[in-house]
JSON list of C-alpha atoms in Angstrom, two decimals:
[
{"chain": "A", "resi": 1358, "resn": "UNK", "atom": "CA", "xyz": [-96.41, -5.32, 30.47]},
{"chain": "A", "resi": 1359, "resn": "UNK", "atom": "CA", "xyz": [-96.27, -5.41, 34.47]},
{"chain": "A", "resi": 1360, "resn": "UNK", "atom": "CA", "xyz": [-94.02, -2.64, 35.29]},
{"chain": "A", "resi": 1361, "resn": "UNK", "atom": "CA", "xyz": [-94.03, -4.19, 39.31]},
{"chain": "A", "resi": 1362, "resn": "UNK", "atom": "CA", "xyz": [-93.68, -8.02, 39.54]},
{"chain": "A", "resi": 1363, "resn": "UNK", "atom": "CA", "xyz": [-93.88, -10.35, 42.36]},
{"chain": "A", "resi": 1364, "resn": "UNK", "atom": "CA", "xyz": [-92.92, -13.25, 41.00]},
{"chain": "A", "resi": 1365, "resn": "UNK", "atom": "CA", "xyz": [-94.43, -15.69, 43.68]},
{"chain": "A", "resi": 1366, "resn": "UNK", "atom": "CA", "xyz": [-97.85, -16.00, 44.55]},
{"chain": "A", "resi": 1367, "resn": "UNK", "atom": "CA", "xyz": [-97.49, -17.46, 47.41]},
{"chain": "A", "resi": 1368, "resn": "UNK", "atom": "CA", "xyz": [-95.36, -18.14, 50.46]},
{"chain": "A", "resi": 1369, "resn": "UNK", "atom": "CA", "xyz": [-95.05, -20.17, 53.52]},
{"chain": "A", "resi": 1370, "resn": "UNK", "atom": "CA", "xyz": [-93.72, -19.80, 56.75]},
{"chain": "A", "resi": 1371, "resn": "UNK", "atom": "CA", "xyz": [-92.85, -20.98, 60.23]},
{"chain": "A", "resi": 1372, "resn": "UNK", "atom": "CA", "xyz": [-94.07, -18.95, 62.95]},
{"chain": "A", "resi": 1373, "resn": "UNK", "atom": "CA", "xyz": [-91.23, -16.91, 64.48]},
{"chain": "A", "resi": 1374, "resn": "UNK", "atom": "CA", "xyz": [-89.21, -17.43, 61.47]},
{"chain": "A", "resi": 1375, "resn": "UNK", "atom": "CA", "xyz": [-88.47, -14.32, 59.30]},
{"chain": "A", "resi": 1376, "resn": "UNK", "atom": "CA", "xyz": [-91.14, -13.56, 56.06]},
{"chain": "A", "resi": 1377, "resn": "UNK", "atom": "CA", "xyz": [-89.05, -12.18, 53.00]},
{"chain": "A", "resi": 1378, "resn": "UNK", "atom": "CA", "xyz": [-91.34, -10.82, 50.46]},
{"chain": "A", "resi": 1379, "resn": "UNK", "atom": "CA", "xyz": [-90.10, -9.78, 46.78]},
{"chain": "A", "resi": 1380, "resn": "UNK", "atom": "CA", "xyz": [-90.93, -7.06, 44.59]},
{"chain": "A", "resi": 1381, "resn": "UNK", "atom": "CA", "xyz": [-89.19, -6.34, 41.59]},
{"chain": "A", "resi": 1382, "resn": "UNK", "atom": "CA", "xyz": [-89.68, -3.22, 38.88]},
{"chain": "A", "resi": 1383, "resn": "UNK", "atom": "CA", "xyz": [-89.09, -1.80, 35.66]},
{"chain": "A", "resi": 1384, "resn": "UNK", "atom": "CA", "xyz": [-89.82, 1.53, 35.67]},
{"chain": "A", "resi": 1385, "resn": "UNK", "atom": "CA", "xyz": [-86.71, 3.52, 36.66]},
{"chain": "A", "resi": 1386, "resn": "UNK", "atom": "CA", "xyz": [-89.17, 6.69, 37.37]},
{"chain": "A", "resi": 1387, "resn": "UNK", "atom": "CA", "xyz": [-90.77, 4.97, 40.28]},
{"chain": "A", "resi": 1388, "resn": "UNK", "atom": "CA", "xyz": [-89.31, 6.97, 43.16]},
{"chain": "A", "resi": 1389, "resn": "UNK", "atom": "CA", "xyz": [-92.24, 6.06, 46.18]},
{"chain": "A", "resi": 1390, "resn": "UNK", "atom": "CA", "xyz": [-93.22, 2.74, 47.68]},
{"chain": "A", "resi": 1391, "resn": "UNK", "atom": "CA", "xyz": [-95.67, 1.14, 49.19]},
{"chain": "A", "resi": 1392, "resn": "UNK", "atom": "CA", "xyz": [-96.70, -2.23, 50.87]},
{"chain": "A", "resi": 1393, "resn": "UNK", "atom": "CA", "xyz": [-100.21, -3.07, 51.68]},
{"chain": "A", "resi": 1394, "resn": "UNK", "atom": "CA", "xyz": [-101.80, -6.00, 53.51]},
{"chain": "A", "resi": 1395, "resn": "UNK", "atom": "CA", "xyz": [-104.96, -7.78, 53.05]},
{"chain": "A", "resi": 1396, "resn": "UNK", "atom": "CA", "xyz": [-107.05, -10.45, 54.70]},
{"chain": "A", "resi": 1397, "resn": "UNK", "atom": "CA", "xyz": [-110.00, -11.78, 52.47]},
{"chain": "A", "resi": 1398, "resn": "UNK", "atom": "CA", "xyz": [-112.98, -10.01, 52.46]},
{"chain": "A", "resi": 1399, "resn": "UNK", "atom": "CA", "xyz": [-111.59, -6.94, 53.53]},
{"chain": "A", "resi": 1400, "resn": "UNK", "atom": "CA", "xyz": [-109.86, -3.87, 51.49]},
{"chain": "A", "resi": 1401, "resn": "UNK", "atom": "CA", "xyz": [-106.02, -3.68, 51.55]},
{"chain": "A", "resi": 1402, "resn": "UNK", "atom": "CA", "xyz": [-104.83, -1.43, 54.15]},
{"chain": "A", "resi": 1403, "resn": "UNK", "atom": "CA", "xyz": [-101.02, 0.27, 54.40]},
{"chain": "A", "resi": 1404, "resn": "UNK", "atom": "CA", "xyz": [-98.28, -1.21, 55.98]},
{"chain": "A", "resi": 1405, "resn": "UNK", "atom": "CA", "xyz": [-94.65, 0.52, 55.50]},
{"chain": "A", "resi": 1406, "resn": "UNK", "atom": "CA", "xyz": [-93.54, 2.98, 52.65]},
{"chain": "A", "resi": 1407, "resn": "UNK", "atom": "CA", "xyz": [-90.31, 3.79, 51.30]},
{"chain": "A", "resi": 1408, "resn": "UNK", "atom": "CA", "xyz": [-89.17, 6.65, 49.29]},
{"chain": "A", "resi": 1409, "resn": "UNK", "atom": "CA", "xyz": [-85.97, 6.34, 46.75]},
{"chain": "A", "resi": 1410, "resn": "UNK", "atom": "CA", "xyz": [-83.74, 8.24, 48.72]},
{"chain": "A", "resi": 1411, "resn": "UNK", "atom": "CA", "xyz": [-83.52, 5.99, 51.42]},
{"chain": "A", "resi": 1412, "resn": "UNK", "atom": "CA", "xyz": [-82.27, 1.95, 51.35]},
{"chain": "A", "resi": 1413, "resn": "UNK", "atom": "CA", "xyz": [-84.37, 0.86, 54.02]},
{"chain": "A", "resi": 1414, "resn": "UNK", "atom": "CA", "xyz": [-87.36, 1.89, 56.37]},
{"chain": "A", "resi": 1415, "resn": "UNK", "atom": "CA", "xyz": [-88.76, -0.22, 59.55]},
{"chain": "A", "resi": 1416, "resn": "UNK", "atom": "CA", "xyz": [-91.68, -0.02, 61.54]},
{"chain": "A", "resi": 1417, "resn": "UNK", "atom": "CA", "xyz": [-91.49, -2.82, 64.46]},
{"chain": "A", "resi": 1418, "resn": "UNK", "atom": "CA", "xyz": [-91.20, -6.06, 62.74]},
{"chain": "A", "resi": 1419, "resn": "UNK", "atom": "CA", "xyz": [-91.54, -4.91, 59.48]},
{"chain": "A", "resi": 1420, "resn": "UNK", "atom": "CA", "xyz": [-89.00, -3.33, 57.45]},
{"chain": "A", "resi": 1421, "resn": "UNK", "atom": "CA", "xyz": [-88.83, -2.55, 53.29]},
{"chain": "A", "resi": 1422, "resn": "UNK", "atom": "CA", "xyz": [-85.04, -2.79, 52.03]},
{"chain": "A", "resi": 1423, "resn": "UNK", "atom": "CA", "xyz": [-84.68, -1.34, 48.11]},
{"chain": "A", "resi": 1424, "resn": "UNK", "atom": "CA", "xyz": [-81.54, -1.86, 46.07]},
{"chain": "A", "resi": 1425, "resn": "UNK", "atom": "CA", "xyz": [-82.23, 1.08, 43.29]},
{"chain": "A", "resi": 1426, "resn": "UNK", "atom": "CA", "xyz": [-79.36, -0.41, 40.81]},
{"chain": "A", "resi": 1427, "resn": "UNK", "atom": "CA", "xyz": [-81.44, -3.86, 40.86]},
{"chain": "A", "resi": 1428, "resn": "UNK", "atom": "CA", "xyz": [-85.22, -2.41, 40.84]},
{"chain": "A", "resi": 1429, "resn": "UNK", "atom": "CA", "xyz": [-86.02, -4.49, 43.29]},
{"chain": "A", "resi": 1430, "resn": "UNK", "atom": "CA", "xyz": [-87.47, -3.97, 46.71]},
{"chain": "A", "resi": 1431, "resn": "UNK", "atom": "CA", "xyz": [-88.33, -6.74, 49.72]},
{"chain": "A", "resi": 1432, "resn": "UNK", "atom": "CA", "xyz": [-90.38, -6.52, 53.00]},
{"chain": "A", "resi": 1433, "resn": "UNK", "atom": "CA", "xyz": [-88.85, -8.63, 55.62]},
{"chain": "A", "resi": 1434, "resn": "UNK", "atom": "CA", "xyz": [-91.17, -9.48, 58.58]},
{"chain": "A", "resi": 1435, "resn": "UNK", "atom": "CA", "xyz": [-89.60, -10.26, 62.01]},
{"chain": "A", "resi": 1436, "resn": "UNK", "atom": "CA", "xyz": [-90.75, -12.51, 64.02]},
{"chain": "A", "resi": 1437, "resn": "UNK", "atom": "CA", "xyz": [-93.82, -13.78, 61.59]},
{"chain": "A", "resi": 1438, "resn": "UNK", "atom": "CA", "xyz": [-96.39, -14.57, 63.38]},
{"chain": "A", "resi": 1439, "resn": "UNK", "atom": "CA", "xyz": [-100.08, -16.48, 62.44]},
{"chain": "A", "resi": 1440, "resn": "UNK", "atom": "CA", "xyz": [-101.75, -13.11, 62.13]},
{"chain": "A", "resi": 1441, "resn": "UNK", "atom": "CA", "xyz": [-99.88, -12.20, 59.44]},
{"chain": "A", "resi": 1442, "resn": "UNK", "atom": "CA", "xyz": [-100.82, -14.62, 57.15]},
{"chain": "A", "resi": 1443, "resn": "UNK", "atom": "CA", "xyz": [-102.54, -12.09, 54.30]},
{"chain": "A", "resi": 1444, "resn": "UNK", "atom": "CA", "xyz": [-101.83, -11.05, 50.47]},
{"chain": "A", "resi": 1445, "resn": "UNK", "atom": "CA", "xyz": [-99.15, -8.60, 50.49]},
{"chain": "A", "resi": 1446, "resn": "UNK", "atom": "CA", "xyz": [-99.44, -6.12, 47.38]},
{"chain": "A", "resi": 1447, "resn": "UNK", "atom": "CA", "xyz": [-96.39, -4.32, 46.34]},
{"chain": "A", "resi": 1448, "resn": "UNK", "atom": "CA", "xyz": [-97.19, -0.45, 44.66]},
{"chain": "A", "resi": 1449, "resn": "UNK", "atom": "CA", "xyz": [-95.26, 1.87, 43.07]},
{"chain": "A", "resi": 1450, "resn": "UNK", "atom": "CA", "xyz": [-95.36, 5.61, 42.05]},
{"chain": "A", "resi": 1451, "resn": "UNK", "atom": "CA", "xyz": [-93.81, 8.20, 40.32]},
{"chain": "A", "resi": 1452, "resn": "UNK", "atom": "CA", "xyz": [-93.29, 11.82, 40.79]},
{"chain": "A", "resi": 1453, "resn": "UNK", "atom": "CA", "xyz": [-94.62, 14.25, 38.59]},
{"chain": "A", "resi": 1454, "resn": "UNK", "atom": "CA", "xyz": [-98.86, 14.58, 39.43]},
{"chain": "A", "resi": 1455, "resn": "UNK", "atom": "CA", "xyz": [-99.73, 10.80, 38.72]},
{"chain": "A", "resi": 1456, "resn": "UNK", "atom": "CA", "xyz": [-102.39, 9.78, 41.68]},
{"chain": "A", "resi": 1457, "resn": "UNK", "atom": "CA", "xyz": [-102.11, 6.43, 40.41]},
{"chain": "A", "resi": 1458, "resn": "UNK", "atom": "CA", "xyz": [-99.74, 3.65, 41.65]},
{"chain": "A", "resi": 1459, "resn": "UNK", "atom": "CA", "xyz": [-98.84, 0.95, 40.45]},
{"chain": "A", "resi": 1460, "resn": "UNK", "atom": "CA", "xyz": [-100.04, -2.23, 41.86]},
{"chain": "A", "resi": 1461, "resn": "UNK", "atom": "CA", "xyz": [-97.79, -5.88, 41.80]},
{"chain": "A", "resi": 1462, "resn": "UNK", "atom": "CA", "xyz": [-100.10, -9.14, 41.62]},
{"chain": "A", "resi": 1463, "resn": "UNK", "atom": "CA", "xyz": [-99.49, -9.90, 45.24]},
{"chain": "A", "resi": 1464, "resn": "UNK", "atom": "CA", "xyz": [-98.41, -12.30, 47.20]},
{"chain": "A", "resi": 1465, "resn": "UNK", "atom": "CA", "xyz": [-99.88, -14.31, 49.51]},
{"chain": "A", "resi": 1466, "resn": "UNK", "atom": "CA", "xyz": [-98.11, -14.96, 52.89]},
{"chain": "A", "resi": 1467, "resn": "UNK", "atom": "CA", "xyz": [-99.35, -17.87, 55.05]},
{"chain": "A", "resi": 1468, "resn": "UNK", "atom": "CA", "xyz": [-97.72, -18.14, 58.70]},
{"chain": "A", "resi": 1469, "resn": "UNK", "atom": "CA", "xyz": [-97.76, -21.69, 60.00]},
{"chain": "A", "resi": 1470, "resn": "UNK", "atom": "CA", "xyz": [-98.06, -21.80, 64.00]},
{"chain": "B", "resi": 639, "resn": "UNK", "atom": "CA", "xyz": [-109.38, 7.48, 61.37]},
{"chain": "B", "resi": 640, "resn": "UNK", "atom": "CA", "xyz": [-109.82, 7.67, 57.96]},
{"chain": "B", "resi": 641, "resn": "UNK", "atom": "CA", "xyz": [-112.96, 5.82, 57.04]},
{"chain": "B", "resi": 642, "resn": "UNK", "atom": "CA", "xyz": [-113.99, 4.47, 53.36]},
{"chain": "B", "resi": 643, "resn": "UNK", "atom": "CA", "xyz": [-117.18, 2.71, 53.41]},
{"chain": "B", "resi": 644, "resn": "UNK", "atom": "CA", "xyz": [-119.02, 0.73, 50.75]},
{"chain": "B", "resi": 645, "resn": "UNK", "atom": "CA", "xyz": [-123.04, 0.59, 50.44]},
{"chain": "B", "resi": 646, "resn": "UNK", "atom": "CA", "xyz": [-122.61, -3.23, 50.47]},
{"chain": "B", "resi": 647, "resn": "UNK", "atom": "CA", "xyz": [-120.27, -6.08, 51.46]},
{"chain": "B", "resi": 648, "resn": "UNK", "atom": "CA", "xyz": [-122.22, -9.16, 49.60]},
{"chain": "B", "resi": 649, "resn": "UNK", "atom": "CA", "xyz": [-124.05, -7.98, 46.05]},
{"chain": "B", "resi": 650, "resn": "UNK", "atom": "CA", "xyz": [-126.21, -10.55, 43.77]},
{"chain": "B", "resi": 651, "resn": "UNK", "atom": "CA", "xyz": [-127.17, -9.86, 40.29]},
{"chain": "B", "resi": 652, "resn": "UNK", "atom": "CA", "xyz": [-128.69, -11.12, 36.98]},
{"chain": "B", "resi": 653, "resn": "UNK", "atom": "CA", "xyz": [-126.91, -10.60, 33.38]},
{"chain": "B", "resi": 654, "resn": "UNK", "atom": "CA", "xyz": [-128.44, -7.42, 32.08]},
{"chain": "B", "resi": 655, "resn": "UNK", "atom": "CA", "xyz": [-128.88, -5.94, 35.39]},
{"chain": "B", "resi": 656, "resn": "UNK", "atom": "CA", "xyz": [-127.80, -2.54, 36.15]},
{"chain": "B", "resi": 657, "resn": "UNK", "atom": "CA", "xyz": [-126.14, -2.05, 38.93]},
{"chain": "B", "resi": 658, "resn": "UNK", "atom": "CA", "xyz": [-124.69, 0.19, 41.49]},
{"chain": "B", "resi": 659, "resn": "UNK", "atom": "CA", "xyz": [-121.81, 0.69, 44.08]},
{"chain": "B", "resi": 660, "resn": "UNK", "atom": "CA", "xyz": [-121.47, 3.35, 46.09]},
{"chain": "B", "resi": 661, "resn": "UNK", "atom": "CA", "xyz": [-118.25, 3.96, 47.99]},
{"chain": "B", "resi": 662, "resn": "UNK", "atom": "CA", "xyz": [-118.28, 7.53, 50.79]},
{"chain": "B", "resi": 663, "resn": "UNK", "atom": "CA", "xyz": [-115.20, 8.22, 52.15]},
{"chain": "B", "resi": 664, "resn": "UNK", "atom": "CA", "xyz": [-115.00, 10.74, 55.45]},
{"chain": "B", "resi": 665, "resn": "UNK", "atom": "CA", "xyz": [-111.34, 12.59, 54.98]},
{"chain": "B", "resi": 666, "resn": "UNK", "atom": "CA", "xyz": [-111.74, 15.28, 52.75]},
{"chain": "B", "resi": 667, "resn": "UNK", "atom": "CA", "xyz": [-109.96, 13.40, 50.20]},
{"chain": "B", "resi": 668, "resn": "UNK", "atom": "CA", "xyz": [-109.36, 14.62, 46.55]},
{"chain": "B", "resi": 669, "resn": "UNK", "atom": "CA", "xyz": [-108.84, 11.53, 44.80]},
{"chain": "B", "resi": 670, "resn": "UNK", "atom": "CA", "xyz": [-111.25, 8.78, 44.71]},
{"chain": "B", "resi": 671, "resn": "UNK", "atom": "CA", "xyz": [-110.32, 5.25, 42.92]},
{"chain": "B", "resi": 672, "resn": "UNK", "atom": "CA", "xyz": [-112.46, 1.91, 41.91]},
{"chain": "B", "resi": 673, "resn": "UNK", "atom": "CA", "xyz": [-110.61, -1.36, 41.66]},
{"chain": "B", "resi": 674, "resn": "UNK", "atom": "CA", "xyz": [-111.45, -5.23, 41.07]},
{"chain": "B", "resi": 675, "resn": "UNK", "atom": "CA", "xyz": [-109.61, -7.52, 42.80]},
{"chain": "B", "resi": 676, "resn": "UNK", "atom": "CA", "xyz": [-109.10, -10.99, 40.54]},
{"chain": "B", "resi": 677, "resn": "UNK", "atom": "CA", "xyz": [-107.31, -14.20, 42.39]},
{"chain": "B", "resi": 678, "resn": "UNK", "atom": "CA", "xyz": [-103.87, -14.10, 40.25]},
{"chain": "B", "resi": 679, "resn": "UNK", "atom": "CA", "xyz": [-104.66, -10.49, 38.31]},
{"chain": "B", "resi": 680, "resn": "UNK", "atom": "CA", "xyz": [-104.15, -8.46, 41.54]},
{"chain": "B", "resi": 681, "resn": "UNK", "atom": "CA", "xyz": [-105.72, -5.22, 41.80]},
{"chain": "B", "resi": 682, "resn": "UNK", "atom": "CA", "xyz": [-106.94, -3.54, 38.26]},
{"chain": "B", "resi": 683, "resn": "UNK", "atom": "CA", "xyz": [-108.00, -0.36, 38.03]},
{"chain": "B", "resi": 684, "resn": "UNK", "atom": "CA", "xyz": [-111.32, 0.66, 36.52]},
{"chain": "B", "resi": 685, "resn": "UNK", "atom": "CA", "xyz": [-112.08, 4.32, 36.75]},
{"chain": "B", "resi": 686, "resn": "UNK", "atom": "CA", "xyz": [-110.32, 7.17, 38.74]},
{"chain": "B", "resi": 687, "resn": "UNK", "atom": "CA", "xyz": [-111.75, 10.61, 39.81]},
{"chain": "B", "resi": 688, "resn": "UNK", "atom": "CA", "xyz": [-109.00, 13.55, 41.32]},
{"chain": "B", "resi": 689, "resn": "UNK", "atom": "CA", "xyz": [-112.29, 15.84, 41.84]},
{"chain": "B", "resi": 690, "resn": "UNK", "atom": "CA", "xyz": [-115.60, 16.73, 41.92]},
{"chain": "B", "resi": 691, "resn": "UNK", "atom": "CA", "xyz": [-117.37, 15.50, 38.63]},
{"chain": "B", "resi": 692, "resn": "UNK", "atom": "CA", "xyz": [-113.75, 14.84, 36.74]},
{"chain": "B", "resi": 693, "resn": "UNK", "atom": "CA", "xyz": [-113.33, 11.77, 36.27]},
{"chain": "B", "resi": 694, "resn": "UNK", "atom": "CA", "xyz": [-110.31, 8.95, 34.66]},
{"chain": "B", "resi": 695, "resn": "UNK", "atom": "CA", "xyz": [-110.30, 5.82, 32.76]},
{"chain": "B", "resi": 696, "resn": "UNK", "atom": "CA", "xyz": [-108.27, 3.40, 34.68]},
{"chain": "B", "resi": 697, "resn": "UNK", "atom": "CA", "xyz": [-107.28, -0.29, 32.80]},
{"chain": "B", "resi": 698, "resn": "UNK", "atom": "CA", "xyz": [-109.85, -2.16, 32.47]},
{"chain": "B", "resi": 699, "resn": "UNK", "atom": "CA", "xyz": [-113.28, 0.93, 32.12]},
{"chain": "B", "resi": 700, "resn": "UNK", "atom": "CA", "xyz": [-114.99, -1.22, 29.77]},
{"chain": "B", "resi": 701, "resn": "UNK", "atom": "CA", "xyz": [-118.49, -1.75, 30.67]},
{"chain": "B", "resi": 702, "resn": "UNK", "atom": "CA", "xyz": [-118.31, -0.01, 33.57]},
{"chain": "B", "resi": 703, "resn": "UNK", "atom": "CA", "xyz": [-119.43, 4.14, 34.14]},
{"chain": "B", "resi": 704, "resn": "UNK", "atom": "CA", "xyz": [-118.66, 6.61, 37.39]},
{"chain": "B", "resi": 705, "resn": "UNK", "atom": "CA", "xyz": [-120.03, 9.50, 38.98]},
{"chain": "B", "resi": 706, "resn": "UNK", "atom": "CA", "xyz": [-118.63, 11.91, 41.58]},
{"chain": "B", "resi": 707, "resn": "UNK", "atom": "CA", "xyz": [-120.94, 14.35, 42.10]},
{"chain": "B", "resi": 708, "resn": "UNK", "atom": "CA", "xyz": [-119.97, 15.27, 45.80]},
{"chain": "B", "resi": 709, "resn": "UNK", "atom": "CA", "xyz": [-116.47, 15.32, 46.98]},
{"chain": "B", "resi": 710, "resn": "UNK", "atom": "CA", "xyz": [-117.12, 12.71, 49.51]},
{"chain": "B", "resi": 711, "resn": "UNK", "atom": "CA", "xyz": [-119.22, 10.00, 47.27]},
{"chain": "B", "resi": 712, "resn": "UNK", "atom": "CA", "xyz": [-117.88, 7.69, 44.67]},
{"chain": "B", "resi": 713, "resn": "UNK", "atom": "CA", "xyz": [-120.53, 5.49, 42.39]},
{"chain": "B", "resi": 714, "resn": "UNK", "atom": "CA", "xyz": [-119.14, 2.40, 40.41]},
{"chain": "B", "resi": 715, "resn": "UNK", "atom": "CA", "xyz": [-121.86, 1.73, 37.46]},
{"chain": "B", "resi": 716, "resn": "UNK", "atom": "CA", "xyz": [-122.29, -1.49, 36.03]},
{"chain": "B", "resi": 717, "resn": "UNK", "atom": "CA", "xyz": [-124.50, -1.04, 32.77]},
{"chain": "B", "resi": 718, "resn": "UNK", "atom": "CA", "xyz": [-125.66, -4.40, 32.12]},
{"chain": "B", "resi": 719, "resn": "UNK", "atom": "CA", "xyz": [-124.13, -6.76, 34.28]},
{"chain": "B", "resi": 720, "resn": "UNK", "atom": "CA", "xyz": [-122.28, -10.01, 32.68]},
{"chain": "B", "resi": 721, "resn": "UNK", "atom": "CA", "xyz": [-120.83, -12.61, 34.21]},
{"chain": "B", "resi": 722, "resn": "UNK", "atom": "CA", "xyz": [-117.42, -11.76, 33.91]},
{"chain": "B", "resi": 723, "resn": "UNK", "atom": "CA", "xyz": [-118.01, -8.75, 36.11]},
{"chain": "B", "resi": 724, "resn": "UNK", "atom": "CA", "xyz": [-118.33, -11.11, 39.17]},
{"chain": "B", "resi": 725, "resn": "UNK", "atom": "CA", "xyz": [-115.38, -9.95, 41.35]},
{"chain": "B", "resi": 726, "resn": "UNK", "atom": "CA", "xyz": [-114.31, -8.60, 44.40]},
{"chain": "B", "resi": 727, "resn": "UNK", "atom": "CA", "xyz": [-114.42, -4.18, 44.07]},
{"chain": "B", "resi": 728, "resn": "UNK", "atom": "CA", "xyz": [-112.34, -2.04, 46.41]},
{"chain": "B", "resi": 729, "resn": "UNK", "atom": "CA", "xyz": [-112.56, 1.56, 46.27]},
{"chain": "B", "resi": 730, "resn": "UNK", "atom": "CA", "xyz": [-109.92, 3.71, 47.69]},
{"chain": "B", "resi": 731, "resn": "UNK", "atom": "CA", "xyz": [-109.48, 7.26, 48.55]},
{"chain": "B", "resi": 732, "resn": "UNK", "atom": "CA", "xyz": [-106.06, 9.37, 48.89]},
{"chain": "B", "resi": 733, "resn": "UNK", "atom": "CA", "xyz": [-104.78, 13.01, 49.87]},
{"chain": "B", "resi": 734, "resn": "UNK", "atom": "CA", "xyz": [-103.94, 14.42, 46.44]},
{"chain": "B", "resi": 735, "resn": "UNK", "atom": "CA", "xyz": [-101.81, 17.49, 48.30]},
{"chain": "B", "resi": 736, "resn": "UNK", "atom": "CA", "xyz": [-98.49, 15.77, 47.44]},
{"chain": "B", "resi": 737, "resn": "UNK", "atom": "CA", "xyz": [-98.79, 15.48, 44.05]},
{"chain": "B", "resi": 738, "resn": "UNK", "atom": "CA", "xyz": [-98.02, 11.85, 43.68]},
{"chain": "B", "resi": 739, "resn": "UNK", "atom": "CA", "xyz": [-99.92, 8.79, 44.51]},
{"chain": "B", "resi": 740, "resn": "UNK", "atom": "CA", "xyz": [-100.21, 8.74, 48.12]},
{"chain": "B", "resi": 741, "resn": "UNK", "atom": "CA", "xyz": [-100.65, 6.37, 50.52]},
{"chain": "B", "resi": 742, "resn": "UNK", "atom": "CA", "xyz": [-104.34, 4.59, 49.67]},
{"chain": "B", "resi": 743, "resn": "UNK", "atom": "CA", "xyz": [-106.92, 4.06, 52.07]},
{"chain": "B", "resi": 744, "resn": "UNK", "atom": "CA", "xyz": [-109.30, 0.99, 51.07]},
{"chain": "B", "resi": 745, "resn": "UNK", "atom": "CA", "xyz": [-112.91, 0.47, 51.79]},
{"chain": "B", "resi": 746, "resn": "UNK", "atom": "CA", "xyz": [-113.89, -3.38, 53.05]},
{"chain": "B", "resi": 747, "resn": "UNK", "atom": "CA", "xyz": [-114.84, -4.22, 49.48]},
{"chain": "B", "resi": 748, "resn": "UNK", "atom": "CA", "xyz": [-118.45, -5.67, 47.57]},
{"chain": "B", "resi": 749, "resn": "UNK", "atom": "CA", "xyz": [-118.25, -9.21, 46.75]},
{"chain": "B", "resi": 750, "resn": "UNK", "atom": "CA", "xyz": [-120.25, -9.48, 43.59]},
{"chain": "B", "resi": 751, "resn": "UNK", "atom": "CA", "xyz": [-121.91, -12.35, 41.80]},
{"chain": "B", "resi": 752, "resn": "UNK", "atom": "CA", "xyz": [-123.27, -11.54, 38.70]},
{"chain": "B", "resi": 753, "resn": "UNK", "atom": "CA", "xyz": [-125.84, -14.69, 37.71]}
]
């Protein structure tokens, strides 16, 4: 059973127009976030994190909201632009010695110009 | 910069054939982790190592074998290769100082095509 879901593969956008991507989970341990990018034929590479004790964290046009009472977390991205068309993974970990995250199926984000 | 590299980006190989994918990362780092990246599955992982010769089943092990032998070097071992291990394999590398999973740093990936 997928304990983080992103329940659409895909997503399309206008250029300039703000990217809201999804992430949803069911583990209630999960206390550490993560979003990752990735263009084909290259390996994902880290974007923004967010930790459980916060609601939101930004980094220029990107910013990760999480509601804690929901499980659910989104990455908005403002202005989208072209270059950000990519997969965006979602990951998840908890505390307690696990090295592991949890990955989400991704989504994949295509910015129209 | 952190730097993971992988010995190659484009790999093809006959069923039955053994083969091997080495992954070096430059940063010290404790933890060393092989994926496969499906269209629709995400990332699975196969196999996990948080030192020097220890190693972790991830997922999906089956058919597939590791080795760390240095801290630096990862190897991904494909016993006898089928076609349903043609996929796209990321290995990763992270700090293990924190004691959770840390932020992840990917190598480009091997494309393989087994025949």
């Amino acid at each position: 059973d997928q304990q983080v879901k992103q329940n659409s593969p895909s997503l399309s956008v206008q250029e300039g127009r703000i990217s809201i991507l999804n992430c949803d989970y069911t583990n209630s341990m999960f206390d550490y976030f993560l979003w990752y990018k990735k263009y084909p034929a290259e390996g994902p590479t880290f974007l923004i994190s967010i930790s459980s004790i916060k609601d939101k964290n930004e980094d220029g046009r990107f910013t990760v909201f999480l509601n804690k009472s929901a499980k659910h977390l989104s990455l908005h991205i403002v202005p989208s632009q072209p270059g950000d068309s990519a997969v965006y993974f979602c990951a998840a970990s908890e505390p307690g010695g696990s090295y592991i995250p949890t990955f989400g199926r991704g989504t994949s984000l295509i910015v129209h110009p | 910069d952190v730097k993971v590299t992988q010995s190659s980006r484009y790999l093809v190989k006959r069923t039955g054939e053994k083969v091997f994918l080495e992954c070096v990362q430059d940063m010290d780092h404790e933890n060393m982790f092989w994926y496969r990246q499906d269209p629709g599955l995400g990332l699975r992982l196969i196999y996990f190592s948080y030192d020097v010769k220890m190693k972790e089943k991830g997922d999906i092990p089956e058919g597939y074998s590791v080795s760390r032998e240095k801290k630096e070097r990862f190897s991904l071992i494909l016993e006898s290769a089928s076609t349903n291990q043609t996929s796209m394999y990321l290995c990763a590398s992270s700090l293990a100082d924190r004691g959770r999973a840390d932020t992840q740093y990917f190598g480009p990936g091997t494309r393989l095509t087994v025949l």
